[in-house]
Coordinates of C-alpha atoms in Angstrom, one line a residue:
X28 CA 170.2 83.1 192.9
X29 CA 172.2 81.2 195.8
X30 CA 174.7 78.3 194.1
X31 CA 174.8 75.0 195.0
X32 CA 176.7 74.1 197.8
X33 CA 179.7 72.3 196.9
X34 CA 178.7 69.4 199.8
X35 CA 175.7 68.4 198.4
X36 CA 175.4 64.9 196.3
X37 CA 172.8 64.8 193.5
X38 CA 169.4 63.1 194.4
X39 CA 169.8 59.0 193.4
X40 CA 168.0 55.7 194.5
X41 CA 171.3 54.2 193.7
X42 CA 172.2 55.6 197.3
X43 CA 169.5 53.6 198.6
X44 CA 170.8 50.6 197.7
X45 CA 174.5 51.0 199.1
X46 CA 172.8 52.7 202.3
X47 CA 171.2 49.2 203.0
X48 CA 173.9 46.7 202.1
X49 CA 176.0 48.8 205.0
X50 CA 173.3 49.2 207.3
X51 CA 171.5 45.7 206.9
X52 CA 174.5 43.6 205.4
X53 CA 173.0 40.3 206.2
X54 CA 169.5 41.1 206.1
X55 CA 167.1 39.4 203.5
X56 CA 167.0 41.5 200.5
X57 CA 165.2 39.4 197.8
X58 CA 163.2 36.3 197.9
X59 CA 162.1 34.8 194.9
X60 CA 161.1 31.0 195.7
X61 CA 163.4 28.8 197.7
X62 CA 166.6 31.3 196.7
X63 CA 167.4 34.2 198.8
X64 CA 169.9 37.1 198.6
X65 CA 170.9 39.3 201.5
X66 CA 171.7 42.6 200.8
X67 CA 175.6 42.2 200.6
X68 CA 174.5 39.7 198.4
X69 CA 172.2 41.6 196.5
X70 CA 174.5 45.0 196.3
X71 CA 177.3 42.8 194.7
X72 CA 174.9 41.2 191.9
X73 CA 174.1 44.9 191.1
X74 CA 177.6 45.6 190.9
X75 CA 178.6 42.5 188.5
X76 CA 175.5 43.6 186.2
X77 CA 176.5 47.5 185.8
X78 CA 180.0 45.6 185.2
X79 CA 178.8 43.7 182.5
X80 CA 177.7 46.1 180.9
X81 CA 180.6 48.5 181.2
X82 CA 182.3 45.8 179.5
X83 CA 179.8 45.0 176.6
X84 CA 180.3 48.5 176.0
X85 CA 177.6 50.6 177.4
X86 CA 177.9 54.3 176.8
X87 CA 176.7 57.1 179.2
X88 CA 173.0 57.4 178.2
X89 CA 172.6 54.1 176.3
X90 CA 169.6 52.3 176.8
X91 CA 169.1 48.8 178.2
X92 CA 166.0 47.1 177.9
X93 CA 164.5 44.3 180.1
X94 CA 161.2 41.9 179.3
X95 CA 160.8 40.2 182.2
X96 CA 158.4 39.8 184.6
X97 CA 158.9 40.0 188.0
X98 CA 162.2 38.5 189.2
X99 CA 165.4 39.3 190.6
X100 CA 167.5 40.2 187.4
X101 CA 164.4 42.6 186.7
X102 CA 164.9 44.2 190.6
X103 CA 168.6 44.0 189.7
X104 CA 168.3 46.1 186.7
X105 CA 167.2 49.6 188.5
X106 CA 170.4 49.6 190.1
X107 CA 172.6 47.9 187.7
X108 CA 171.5 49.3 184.7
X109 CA 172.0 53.5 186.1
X110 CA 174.8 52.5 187.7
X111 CA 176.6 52.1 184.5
X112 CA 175.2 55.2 183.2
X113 CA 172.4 52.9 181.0
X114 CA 168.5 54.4 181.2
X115 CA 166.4 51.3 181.7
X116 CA 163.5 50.5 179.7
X117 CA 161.1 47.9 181.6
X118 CA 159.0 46.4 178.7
X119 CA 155.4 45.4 179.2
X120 CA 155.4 41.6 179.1
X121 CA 151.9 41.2 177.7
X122 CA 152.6 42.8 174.7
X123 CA 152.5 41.4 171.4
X124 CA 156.3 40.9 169.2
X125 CA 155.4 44.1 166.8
X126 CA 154.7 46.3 169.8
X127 CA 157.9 44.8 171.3
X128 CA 159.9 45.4 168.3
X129 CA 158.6 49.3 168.4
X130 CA 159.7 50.0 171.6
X131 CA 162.8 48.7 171.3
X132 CA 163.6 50.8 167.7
X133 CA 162.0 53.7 169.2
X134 CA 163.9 53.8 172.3
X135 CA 167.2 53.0 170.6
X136 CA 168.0 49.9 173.2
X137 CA 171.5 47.9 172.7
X138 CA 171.0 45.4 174.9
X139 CA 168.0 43.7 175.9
X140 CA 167.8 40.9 178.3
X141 CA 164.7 38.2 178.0
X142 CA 162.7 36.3 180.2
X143 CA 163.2 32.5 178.7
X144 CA 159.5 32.1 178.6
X145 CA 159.2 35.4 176.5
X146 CA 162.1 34.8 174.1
X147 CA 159.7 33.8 171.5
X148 CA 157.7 37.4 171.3
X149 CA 161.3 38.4 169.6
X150 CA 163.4 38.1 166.8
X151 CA 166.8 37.2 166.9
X152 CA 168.0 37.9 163.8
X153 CA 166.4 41.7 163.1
X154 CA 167.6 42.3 166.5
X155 CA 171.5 41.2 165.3
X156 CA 170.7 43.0 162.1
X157 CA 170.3 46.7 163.9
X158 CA 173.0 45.9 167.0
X159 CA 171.0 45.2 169.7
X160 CA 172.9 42.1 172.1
X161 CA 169.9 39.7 173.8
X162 CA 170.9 37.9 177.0
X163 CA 168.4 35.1 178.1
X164 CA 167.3 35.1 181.4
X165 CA 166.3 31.7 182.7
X166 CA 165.5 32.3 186.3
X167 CA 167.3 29.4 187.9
X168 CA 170.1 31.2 189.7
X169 CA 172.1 28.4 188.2
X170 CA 175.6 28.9 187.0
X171 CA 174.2 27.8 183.8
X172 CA 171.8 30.1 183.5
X173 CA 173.0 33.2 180.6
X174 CA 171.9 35.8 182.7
X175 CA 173.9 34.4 186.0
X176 CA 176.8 33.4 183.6
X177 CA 176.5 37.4 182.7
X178 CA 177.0 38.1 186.1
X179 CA 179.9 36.2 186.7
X180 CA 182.3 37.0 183.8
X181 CA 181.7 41.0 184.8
X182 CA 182.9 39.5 188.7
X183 CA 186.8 40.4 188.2
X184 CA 185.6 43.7 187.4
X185 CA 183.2 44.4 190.6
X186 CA 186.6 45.9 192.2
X187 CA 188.5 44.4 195.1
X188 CA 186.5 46.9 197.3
X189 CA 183.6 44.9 196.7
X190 CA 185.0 41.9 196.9
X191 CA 185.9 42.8 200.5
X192 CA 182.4 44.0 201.4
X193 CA 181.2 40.9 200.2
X194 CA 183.4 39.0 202.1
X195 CA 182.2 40.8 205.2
X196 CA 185.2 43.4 205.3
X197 CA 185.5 46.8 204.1
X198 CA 181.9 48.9 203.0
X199 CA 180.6 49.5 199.8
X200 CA 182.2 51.6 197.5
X201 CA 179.9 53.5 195.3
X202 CA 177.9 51.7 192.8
X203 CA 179.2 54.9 190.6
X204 CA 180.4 58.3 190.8
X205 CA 176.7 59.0 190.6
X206 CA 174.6 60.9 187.6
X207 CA 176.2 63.8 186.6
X208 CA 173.1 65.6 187.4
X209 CA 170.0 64.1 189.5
X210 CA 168.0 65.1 186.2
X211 CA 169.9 62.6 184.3
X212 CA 167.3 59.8 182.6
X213 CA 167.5 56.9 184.7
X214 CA 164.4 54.9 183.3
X215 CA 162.3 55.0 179.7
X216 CA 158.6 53.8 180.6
X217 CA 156.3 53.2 177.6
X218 CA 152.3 54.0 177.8
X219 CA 149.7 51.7 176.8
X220 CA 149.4 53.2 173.6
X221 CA 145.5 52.5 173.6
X222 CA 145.3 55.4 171.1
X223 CA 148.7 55.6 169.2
X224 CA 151.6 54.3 169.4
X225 CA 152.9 54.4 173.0
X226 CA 154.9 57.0 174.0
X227 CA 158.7 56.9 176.0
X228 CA 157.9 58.4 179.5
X229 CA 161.6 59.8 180.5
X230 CA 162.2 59.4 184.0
X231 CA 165.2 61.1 186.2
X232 CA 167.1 60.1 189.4
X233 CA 166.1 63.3 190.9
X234 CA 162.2 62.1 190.3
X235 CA 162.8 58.3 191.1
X236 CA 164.2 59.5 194.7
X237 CA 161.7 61.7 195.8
X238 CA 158.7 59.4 194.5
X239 CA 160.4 56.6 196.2
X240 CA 160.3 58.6 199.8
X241 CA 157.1 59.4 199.0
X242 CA 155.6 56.0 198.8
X243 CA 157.8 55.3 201.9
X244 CA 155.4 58.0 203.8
X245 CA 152.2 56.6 202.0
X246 CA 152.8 53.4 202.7
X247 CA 154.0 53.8 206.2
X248 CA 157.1 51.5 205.7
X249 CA 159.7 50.7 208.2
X250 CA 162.7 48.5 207.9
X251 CA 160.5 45.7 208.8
X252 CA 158.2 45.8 205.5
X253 CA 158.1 42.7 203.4
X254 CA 156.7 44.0 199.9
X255 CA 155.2 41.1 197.8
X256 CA 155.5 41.8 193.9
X257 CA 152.1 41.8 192.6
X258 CA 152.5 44.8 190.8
X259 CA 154.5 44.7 187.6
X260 CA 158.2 45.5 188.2
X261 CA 157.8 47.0 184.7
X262 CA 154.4 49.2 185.0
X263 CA 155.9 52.6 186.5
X264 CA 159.1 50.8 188.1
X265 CA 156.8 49.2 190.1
X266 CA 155.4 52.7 191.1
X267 CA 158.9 53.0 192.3
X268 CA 158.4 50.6 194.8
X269 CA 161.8 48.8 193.2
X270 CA 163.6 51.6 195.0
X271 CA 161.3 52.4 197.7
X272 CA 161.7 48.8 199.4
X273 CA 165.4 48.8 199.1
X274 CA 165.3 52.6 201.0
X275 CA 164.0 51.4 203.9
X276 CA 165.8 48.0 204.1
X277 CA 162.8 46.2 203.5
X278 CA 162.2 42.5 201.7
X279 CA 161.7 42.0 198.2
X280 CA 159.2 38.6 197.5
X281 CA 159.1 38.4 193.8
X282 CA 156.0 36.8 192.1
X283 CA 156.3 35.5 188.4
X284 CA 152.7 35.7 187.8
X285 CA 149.3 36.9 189.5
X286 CA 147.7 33.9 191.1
X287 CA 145.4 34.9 194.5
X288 CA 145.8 31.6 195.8
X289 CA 149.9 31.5 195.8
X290 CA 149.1 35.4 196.9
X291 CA 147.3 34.4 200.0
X292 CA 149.6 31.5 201.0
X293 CA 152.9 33.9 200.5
X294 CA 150.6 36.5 203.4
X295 CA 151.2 34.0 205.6
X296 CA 154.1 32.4 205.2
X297 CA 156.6 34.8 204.0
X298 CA 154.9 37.7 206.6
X299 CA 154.0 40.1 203.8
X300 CA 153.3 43.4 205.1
X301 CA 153.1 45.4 202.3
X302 CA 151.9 45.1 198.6
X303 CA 150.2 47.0 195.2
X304 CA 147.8 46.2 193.0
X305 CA 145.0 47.9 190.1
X306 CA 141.4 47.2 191.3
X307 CA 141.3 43.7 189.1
X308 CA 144.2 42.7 191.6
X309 CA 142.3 43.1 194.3
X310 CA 138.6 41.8 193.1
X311 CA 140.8 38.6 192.5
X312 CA 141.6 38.6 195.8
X313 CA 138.3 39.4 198.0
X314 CA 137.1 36.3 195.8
X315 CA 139.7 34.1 196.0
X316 CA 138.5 30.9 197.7
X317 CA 141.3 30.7 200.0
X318 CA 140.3 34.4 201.1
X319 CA 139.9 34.7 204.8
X320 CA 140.4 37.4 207.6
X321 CA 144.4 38.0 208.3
X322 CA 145.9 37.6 211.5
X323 CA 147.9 40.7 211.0
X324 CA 147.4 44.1 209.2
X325 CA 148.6 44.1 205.2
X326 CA 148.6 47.6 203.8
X327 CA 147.6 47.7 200.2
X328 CA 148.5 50.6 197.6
X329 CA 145.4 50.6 195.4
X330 CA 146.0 52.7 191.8
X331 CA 145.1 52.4 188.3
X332 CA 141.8 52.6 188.2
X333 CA 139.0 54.0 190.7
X334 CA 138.4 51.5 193.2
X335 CA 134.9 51.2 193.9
X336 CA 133.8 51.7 197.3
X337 CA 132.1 48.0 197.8
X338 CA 136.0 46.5 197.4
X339 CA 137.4 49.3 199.4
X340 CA 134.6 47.6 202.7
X341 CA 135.5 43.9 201.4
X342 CA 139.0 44.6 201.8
X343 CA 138.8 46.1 205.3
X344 CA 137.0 43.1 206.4
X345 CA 139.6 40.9 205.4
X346 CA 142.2 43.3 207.6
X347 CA 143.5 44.7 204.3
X348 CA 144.4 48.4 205.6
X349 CA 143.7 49.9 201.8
X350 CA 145.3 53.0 200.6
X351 CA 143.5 55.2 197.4
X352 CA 146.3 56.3 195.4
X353 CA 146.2 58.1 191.8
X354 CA 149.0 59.1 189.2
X355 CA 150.0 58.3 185.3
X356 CA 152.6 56.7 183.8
X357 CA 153.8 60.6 183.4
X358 CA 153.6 61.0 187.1
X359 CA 156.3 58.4 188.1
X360 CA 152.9 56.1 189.1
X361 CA 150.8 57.4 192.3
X362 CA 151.4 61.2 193.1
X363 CA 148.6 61.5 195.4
X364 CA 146.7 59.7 197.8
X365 CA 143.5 60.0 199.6
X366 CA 145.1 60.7 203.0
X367 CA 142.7 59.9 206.2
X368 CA 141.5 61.9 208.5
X369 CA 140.7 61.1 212.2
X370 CA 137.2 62.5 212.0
X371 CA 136.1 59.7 209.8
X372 CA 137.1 57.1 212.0
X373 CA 133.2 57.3 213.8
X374 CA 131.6 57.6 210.5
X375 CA 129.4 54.5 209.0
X376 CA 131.4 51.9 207.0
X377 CA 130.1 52.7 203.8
X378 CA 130.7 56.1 204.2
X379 CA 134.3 55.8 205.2
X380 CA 134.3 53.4 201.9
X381 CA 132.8 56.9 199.8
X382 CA 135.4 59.4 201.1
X383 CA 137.9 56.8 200.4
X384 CA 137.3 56.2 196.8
X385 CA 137.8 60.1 196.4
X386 CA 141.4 60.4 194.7
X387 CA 142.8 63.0 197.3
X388 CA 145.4 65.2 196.9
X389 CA 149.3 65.0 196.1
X390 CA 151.6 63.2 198.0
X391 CA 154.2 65.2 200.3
X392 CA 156.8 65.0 197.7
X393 CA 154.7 66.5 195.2
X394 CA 152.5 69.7 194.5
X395 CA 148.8 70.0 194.9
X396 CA 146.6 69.5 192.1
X397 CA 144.6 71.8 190.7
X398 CA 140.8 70.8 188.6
X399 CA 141.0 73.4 186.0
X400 CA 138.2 74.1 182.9
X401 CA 139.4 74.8 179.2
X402 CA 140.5 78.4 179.8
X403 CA 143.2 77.0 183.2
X404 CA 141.9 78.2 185.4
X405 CA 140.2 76.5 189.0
X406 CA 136.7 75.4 189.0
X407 CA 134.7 75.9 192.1
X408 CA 135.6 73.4 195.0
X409 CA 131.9 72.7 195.0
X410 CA 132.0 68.7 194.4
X411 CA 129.9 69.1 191.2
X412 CA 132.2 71.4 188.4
X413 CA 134.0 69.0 186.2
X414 CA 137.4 70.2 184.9
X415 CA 140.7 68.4 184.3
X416 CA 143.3 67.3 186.6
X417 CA 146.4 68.9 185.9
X418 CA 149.5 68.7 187.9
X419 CA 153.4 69.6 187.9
X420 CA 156.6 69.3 190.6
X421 CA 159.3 67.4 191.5
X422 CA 157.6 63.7 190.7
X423 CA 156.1 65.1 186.9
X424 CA 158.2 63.2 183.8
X425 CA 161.1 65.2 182.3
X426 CA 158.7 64.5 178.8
X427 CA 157.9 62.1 176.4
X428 CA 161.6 61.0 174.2
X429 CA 161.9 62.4 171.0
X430 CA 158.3 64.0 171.0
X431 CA 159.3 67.4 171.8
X432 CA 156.1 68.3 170.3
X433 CA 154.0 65.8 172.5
X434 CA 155.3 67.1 175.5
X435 CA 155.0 71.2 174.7
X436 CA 151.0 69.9 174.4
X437 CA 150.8 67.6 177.7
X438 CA 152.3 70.6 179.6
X439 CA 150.9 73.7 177.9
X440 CA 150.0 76.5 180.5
X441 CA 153.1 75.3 182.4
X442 CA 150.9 72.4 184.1
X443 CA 150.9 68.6 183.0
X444 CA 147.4 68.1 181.6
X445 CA 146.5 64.2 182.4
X446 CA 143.0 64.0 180.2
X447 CA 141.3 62.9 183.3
X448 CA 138.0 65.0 184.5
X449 CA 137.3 65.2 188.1
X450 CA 135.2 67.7 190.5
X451 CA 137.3 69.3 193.2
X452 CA 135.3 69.2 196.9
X453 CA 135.0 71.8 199.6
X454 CA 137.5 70.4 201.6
X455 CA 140.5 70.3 198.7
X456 CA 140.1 66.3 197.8
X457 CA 139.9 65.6 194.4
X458 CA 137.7 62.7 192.7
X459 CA 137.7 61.5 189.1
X460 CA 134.5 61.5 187.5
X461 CA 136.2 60.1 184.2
X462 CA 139.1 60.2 181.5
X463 CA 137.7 62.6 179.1
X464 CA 137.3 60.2 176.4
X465 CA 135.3 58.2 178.7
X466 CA 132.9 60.5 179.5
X467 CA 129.3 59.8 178.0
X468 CA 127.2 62.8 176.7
X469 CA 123.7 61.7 176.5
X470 CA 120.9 64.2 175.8
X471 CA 123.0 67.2 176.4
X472 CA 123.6 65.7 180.0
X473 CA 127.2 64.2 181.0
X474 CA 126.9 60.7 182.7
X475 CA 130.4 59.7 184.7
X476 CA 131.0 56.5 183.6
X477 CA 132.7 55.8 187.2
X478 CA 129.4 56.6 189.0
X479 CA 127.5 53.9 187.1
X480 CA 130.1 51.6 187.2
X481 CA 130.5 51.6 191.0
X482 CA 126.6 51.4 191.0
X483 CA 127.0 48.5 189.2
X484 CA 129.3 46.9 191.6
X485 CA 127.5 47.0 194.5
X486 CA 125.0 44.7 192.8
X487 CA 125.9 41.4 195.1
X488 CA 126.7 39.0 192.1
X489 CA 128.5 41.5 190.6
X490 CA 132.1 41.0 190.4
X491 CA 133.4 43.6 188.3
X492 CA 132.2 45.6 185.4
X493 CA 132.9 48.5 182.6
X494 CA 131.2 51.3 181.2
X495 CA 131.2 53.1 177.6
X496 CA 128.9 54.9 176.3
X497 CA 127.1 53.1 172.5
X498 CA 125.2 55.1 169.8
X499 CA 121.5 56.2 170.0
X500 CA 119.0 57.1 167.6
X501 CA 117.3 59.9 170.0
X502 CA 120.2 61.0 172.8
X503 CA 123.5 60.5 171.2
X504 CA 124.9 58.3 173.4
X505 CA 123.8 55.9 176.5
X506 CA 125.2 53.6 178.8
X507 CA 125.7 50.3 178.5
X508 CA 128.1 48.2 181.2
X509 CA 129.9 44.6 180.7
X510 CA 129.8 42.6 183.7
X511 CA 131.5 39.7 185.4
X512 CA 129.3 38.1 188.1
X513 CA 130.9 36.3 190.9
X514 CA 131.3 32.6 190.2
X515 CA 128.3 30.4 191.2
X516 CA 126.1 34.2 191.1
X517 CA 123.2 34.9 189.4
X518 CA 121.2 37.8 188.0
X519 CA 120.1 38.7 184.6
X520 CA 120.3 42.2 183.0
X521 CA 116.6 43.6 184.3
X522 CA 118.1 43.0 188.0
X523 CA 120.6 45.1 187.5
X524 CA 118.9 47.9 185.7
X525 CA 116.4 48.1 188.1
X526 CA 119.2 47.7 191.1
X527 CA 120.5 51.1 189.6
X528 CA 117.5 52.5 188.8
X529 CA 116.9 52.0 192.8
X530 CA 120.1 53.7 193.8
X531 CA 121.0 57.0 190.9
X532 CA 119.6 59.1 188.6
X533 CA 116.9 56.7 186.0
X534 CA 118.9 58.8 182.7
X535 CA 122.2 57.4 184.4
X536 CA 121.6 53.8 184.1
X537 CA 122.5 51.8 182.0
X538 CA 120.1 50.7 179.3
X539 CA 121.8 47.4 177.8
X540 CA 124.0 44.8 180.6
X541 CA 126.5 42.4 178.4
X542 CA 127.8 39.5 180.5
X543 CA 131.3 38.1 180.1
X544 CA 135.2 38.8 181.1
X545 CA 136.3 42.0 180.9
X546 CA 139.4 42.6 177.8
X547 CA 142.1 44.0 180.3
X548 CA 145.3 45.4 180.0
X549 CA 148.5 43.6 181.9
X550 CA 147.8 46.4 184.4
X551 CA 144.4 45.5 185.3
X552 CA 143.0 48.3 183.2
X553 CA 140.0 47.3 181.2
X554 CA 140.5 48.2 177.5
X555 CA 137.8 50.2 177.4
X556 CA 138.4 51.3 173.6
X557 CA 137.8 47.4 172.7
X558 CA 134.4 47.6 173.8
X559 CA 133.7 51.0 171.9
X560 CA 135.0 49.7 168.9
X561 CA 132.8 46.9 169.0
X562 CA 130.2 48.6 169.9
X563 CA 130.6 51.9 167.2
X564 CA 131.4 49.8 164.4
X565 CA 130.2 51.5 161.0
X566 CA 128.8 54.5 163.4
X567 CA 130.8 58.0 163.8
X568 CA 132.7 57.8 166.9
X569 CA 132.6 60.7 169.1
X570 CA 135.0 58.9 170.6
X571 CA 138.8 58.1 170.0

């Protein structure tokens, strides 16, 4: 086995960062409102947090948690916290205060810094009790506020070096000496825990950087991208978009909260090129009043759940370039895409929409993955055998944190097992039929709750909808779908039965239609175990 060379420099996105402030010193980094920082400006906010906390006494390997949503100290953090030798922990800012006060014992945090308006979801004093240091953030970008006042005490520490880059002399020293190895932890993400308690996703610098170029390929980004923050900084790192933006010298827009309107007028006058969001994201969108054809091209990163072929065509009419992408919190967010290919280009538009909704295969910085049944090995490539997705390489999670025993079971056979079934088609694209707790087993026969569901959407007053299978006296199990209709729509549940009776399989519908929101995750995902719960109440669950 050949040794390292001794020129080589372990894999970081911390690199990215101090790549940019040289390269596009002056260049808008971050927008967040009516403040701005350029990159210099940026780089050296980085440098005074990582400062700060070398001060407060941060250990290599100590972890720092942030409940924010999405704003610049959040953005700040993936470079601040690493560069201090900290692993961040992003915390999901829907949660509620006990599933708060888990993570944080579980992943051992010292330090957690707080969104002002989400202060409340913890507690002070049990948080003083075990050691743990909370810095409010107030947003304001006021000397006032703690989080900026943070900032500046750590600024005598920056170093003069940065002081002079800052001043427009000199280049940017290293924001460290780097991780002593590029498989280093450099960020803790929690699942949703929709069956457990969640589980601490480790991620490494070595995994951050190469998912981060590969979104960069995906996405077709160029210095020129302006990436609006749609997507939770704190769902996957953003899908490592935190890093991926800063690579290519792009802009940062942060967005506090998810509101189409404010979406739709940032398009247009902030030039967004470039921006991600779960299925629910973009339904919100299509549907938004102030929707409208764009005047330029916005590329879109859809992930999280299946999008359904209807919104992929809406989208495309609005000049939304969408891109299918598919991954876990396990696989650093998307790590594979449904890649296009020219010969489609003539093909009918709802046809183009079909092939689009397939999940694809990995993306260039990861492997292939493979649809295997319970014995590991392939299925046939035959767009009918359901196996399970499994996957492994460079952009796979080192394992879950102090579940050695959890993460021997996710990656027995030497492959990460994500629970999700799919068939595997001729030409090596991969499409999800269903999580395998999802799947419905009715009269022997398996019904993929996807393929009613994106029946169901193509109903015209249909604006979203769900799937879970409920009890049944004679088959076991049947479907039954929740729907949201589109405001001012109207159809009543024999419509819709008979819509799908029209268009799959008569043992594949649905047999009951339940209107209302949908109970949805901060991610977009609907909670799909709230609605079997309801519905299994006092009945053996085959289902978890």
């Amino acid at each position: 086995m050949s040794k390292r060379s001794p020129y080589r420099t372990e894999l970081t996105p911390l690199e990215f960062l101090r790549r940019s402030a040289f390269v596009y010193p002056d260049k808008a980094a971050v927008v967040h409102g009516d403040r701005s920082y350029s990159y210099r400006e940026f780089e050296l906010r980085v440098r005074r947090l990582a400062a700060g906390l070398l001060q407060a006494g941060l250990e290599p390997g100590d972890r720092v948690a942030f409940l924010s949503p999405n704003t610049p100290p959040l953005l700040e953090a993936h470079y601040g916290v690493p560069a201090a030798g900290g692993v961040l922990v992003a915390i999901n800012t829907r949660l509620g205060a006990g599933e708060i006060a888990y993570i944080l014992e579980h992943s051992g945090a010292r330090q957690l810094f707080v969104d002002r308006a989400l202060e409340g979801l913890i507690d002070h004093e049990a948080l003083r009790g075990d050691g743990v240091t909370v810095v409010r953030i107030d947003d304001t970008g006021a000397p006032h506020d703690p989080y900026e006042a943070f900032l500046a005490s750590a600024a005598d520490s920056a170093g003069d070096s940065a002081r002079d880059f800052a001043t427009g002399t000199g280049e940017p020293p290293p924001l460290t000496a780097g991780p002593a190895d590029e498989e280093d932890p450099i960020s803790m993400n929690y699942t949703s825990g929709t069956t457990g308690r969640p589980k601490g996703v480790v991620y490494t610098h070595r995994g951050a950087y190469l998912n981060a170029i590969g979104e960069l390929i995906e996405m077709e980004m160029t210095p020129g991208a302006v990436y609006l923050w749609t997507l939770p900084m704190f769902h996957c790192n953003g899908w490592c978009f935190t890093w991926a933006v800063t690579a290519i010298g792009g802009t940062h827009v942060c967005l506090r909260d998810v509101d189409p309107a404010r979406i739709w007028a940032l398009i247009e006058s902030e030039g967004v090129t470039h921006y991600c969001g779960a299925p629910t994201v973009q339904i919100m969108l299509v549907n938004d009043p102030a929707a409208r054809p764009l005047e330029h091209t916005v590329r879109t990163m859809i992930a999280g759940a299946p999008p359904s072929p209807t919104l992929l065509e809406q989208l495309k009419a609005l000049n939304f370039h969408p891109i299918h992408a598919y991954g876990l919190t396990e696989t650093y967010g998307p790590t594979a895409t449904c890649a296009w290919h020219a010969d489609w280009d003539g093909r009918p538009p709802a046809e183009q929409a079909r092939l689009l909704a397939r999940q694809g295969q990995g993306f260039v910085t990861s492997d292939l993955m493979r649809v295997v049944d319970e014995e590991g090995r392939d299925v046939p490539r035959d767009g009918a055998t359901m196996g399970e997705v499994v996957m492994r390489g460079n952009i796979v999670m080192k394992g879950y944190y102090a579940q050695p025993e959890a993460t021997d079971e996710a990656f027995r056979g030497g492959w990460f097992h994500s629970g999700d079934l799919a068939v595997w088609h001729p030409d090596g694209y991969v499409e999800l039929r269903d999580r395998a707790k999802d799947i419905i087993i009715s009269g022997g026969e398996n019904i993929s709750t996807i393929e009613v569901e994106q029946t169901v959407a193509r109903h015209p007053a249909v604006l979203e909808c769900a799937v879970i299978a409920i009890p049944h006296d004679e088959w076991g199990e049947r479907p039954k779908a929740f729907v949201t209709l589109k405001p001012e729509a109207d159809a009543t549940e024999r419509e819709i039965i008979d819509f799908c009776r029209d268009r799959i399989a008569h043992f594949k519908c649905p047999d009951a239609i339940e209107f209302g929101p949908l109970p949805k995750t901060s991610t977009g995902k609907v909670r799909k175990y709230v609605l079997r719960d309801r519905e299994w109440t006092g009945r053996e669950k085959r289902i978890n």
